[in-house]
Structures are given as structure tokens and as C-alpha cells.
Tab-separated table of C-alpha atoms in Angstrom:
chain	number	residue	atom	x	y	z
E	174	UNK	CA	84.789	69.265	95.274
E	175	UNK	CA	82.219	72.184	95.371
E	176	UNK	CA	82.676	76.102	94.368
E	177	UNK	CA	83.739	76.632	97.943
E	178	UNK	CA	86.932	74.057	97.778
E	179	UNK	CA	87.502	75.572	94.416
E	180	UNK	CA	87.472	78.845	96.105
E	181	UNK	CA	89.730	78.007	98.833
E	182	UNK	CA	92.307	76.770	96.145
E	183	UNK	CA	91.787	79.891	94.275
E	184	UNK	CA	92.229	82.270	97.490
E	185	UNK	CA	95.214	80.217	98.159
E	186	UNK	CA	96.398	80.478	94.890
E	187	UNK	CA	96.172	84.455	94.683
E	188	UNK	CA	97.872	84.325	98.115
E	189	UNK	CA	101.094	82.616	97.429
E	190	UNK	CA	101.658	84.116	93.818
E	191	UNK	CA	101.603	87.369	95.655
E	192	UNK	CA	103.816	86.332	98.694
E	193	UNK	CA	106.202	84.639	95.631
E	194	UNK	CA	106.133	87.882	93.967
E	195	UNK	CA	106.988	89.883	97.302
E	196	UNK	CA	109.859	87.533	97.442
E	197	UNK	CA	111.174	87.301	93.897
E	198	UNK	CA	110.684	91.413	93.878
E	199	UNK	CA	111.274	93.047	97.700
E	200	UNK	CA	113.717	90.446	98.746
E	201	UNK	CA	116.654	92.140	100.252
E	202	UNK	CA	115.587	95.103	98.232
E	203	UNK	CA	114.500	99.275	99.323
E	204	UNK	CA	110.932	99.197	99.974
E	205	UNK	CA	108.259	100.070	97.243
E	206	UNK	CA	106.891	103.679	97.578
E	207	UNK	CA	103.122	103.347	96.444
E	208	UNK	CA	101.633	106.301	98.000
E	209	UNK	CA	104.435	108.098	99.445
E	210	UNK	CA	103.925	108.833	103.043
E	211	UNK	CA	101.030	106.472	103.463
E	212	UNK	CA	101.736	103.068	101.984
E	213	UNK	CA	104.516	100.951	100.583
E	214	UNK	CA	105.778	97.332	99.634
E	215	UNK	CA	107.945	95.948	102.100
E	216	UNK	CA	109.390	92.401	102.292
E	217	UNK	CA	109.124	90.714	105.977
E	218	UNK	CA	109.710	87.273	107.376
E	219	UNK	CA	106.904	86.859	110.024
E	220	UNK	CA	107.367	84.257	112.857
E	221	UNK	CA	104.838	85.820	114.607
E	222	UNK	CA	100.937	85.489	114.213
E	223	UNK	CA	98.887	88.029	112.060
E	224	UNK	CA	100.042	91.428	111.857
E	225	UNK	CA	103.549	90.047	114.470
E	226	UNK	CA	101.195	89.490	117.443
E	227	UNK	CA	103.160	86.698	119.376
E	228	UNK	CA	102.048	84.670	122.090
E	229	UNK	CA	104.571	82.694	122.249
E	230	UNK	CA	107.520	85.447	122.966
E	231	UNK	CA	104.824	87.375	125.663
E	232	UNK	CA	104.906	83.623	127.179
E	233	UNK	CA	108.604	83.348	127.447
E	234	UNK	CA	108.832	87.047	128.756
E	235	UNK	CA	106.924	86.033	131.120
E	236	UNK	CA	108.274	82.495	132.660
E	237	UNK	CA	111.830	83.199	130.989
E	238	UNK	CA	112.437	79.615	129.619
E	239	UNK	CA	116.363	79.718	129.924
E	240	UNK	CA	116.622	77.003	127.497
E	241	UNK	CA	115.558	79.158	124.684
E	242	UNK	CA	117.623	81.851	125.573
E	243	UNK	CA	120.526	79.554	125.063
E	244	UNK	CA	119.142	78.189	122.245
E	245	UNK	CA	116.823	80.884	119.838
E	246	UNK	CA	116.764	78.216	116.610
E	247	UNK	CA	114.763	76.091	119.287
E	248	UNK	CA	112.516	79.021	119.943
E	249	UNK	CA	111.501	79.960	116.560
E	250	UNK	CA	110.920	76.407	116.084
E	251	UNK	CA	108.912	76.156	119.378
E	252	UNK	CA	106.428	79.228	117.936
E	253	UNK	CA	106.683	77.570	114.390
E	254	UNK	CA	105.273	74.590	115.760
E	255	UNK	CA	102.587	75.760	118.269
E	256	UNK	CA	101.585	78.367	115.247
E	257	UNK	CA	100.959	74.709	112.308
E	258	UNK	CA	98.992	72.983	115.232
E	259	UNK	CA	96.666	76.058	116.081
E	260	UNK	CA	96.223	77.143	112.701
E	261	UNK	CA	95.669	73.268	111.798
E	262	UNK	CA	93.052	72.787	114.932
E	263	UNK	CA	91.370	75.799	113.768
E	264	UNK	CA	91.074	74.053	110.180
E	265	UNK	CA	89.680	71.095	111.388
E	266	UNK	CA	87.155	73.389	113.352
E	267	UNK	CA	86.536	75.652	110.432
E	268	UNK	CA	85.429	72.471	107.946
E	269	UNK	CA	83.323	70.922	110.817
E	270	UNK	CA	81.109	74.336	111.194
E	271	UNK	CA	81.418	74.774	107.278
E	272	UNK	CA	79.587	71.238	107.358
E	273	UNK	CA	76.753	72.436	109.290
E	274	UNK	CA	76.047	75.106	107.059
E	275	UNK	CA	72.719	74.934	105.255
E	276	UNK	CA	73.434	75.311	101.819
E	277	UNK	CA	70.780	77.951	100.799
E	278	UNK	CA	70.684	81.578	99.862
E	279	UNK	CA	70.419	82.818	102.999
E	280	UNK	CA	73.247	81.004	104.547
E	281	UNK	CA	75.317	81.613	101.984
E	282	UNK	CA	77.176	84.953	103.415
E	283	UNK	CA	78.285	82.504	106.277
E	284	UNK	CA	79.234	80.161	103.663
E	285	UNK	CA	81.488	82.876	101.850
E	286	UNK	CA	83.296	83.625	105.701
E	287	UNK	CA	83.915	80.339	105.788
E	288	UNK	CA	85.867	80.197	102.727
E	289	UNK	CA	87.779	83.590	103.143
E	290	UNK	CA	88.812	82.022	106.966
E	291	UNK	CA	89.839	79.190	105.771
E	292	UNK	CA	91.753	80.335	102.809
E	293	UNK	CA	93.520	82.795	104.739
E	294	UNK	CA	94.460	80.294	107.532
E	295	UNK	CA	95.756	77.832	105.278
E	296	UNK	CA	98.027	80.114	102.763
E	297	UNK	CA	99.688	81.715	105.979
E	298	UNK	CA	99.834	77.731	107.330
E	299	UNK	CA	101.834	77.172	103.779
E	300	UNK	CA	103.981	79.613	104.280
E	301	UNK	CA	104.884	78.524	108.179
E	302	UNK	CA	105.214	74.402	106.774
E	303	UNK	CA	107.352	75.466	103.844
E	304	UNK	CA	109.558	78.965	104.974
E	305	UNK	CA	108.965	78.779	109.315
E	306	UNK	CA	108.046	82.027	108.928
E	307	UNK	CA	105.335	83.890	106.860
E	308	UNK	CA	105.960	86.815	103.994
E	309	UNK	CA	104.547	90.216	104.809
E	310	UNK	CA	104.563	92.863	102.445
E	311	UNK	CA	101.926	95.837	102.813
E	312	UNK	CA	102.769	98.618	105.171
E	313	UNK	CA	100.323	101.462	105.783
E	314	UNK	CA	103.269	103.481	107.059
E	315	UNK	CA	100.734	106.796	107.741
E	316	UNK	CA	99.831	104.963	110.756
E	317	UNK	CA	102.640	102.387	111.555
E	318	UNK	CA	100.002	99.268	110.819
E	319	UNK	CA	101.997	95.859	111.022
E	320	UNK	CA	103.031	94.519	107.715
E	321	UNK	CA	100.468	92.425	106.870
E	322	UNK	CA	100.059	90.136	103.453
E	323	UNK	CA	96.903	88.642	101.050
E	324	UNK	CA	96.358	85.563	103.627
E	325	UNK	CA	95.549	88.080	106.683
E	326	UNK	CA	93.157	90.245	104.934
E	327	UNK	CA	90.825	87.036	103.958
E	328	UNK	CA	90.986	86.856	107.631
E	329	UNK	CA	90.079	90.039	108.935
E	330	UNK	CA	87.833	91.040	106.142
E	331	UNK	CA	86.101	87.705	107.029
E	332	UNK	CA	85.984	88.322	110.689
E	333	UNK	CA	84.812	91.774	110.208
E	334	UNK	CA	81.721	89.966	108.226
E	335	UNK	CA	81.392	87.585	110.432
E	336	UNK	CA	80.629	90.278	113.478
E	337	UNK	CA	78.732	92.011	110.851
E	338	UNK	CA	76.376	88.998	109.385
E	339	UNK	CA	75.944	86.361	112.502
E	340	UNK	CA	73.676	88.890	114.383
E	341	UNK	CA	71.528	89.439	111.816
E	342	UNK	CA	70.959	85.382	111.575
E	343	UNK	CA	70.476	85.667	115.564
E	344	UNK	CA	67.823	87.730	115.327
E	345	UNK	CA	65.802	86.214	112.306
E	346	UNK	CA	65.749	82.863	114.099
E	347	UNK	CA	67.860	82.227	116.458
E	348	UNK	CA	66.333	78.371	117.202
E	349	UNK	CA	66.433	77.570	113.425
E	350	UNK	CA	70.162	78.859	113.424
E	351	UNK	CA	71.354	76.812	116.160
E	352	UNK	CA	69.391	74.058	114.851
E	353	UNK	CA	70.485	73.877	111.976
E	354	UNK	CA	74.747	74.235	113.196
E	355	UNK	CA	74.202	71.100	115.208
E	356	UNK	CA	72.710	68.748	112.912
E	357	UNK	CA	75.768	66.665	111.352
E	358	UNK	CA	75.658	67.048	107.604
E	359	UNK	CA	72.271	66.944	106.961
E	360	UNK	CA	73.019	70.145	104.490
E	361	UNK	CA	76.076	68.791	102.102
């Protein structure tokens, strides 16, 4: 196992000591004032995706499955389910890209996005396997932001990177770039 696995493990690590410690200190309790007015510490049970977007429930408004209506347990087990296999797909993905990644200096920001997608991905993945739901706990309440946890900013802060770093390997060579993603493993 490189740095990067050890990475991931560490990312996860930070991830579900801090979701533990939401639980073993927000649990059933007032929320956390940490800048009053603007952000606090509040304990959530997500069955959603990140930040409670839910495809899954816009899906069922939409062709009103009457057997979950009858039967909610069956629904949150329904989105628990379709959440593991995406998030698991997207894994598999993630590693077979990672693969193609030169390992050099300059590739290494895509490297580093790699690792915080696939960290994130995983802990919240944990949390759906182990719980069926996932544990939020920052709220920007200034501007109403979804609760939102460690696992979802490696995400976002990765994605935002991502947008941020890929054009910039487009442009210095686009042909060695593309290249280089389809060759299988020539670069671990």
C-alpha cells in the first residue's frame, strides 16, 4: 500500500472519529452554538445523499410507488441500497482512473483529488453499511446550508479542485493527458 491508500485510511479515519464524536456528544442533545448566528453543531441522521439531496424520494414523488407508502422501512431501505451500490460503482470507477494516473509531480494534484474523492465516498459509504443513514453535524445556519459532515467536504473541496486543476492539464497537453488515462497501469 502506497501514501495514497495510507491517506485514504487516514481521511477515513479523521472522518468517522468526528461523526463518533457528533454522536457520543450532539446525540439527542441542543445544538452547539459556535458562532452564534452563523454556525453551529448539530446532530442529523442523513438518508439522503450529500447535503439531503435525494433522488430517490424526487423519484417516488414522481411515479408514487404505493408500496412504499404502505411500507416506509422498505423505502429507506430502497434509498439505502441504491445509495451503497452508487457510491460502491463510483469506487470501483474512482480506483480504475486513480490507476491511470502517471505518478509524477505534475500529476500529482489529480492524484491528491483522487484520494480526497475517494475518502469522502467511502467514510459516508461506512456510515450508510453500518447506521442506513449518514451523521451530519455542521450547520452554517447564516444561510440555511444543509448539514453537512467531514466525508462531504473531501468531496466538494475535491470537486472544486478538480474543476479548478483538469483544465489546466487540458491545455498543457491535452494528447499526452488522454494518453496517458487510457493506458492500463503502465504508471503504478
Amino acid at each position: 500500500m502506497g501514501y495514497s491508500g495510507l491517506l485514504v485510511i487516514l481521511l477515513i479515519a479523521i472522518d468517522q472519529f468526528t461523526k463518533w464524536l457528533a454522536y457520543t456528544h450532539l446525540y439527542q442533545k441542543p445544538d452547539v452554538s459556535v458562532i452564534d448566528g452563523v454556525f453551529q453543531l448539530k446532530y442529523l441522521e442523513n438518508d439522503s445523499a450529500a447535503f439531503s439531496l435525494d433522488p430517490v424520494s424526487i423519484l417516488h414523488r414522481i411515479f408514487h410507488f404505493t408500496y412504499f407508502d404502505s411500507h416506509p422501512e422498505a423505502f429507506l431501505m430502497a434509498k439505502m441500497i441504491f445509495f451503497a451500490v452508487l457510491t460502491i460503482v463510483v469506487l470501483v470507477l474512482l480506483a480504475i482512473v486513480y490507476q491511470r494516473i502517471p505518478l509524477n509531480r505534475r500529476f500529482l494534484p489529480l492524484n491528491v483529488i483522487s484520494v480526497g474523492i475517494f475518502a469522502g465516498a467511502a467514510g459516508n459509504l461506512i456510515d450508510r453499511v453500518i447506521h442506513h443513514y449518514v451523521i451530519d453535524f455542521f450547520y452554517f445556519s447564516l444561510i440555511n446550508f444543509p448539514v453537512f459532515n467531514v466525508a462531504d467536504i473531501y468531496v466538494t473541496l475535491s470537486a472544486i479542485a478538480l474543476i479548478i486543476v483538469v483544465p489546466k492539464f487540458i491545455r498543457i497537453s491535452p494528447v499526452l493527458f488522454f494518453k496517458n488515462l487510457s493506458k492500463t497501469n503502465k504508471f503504478r
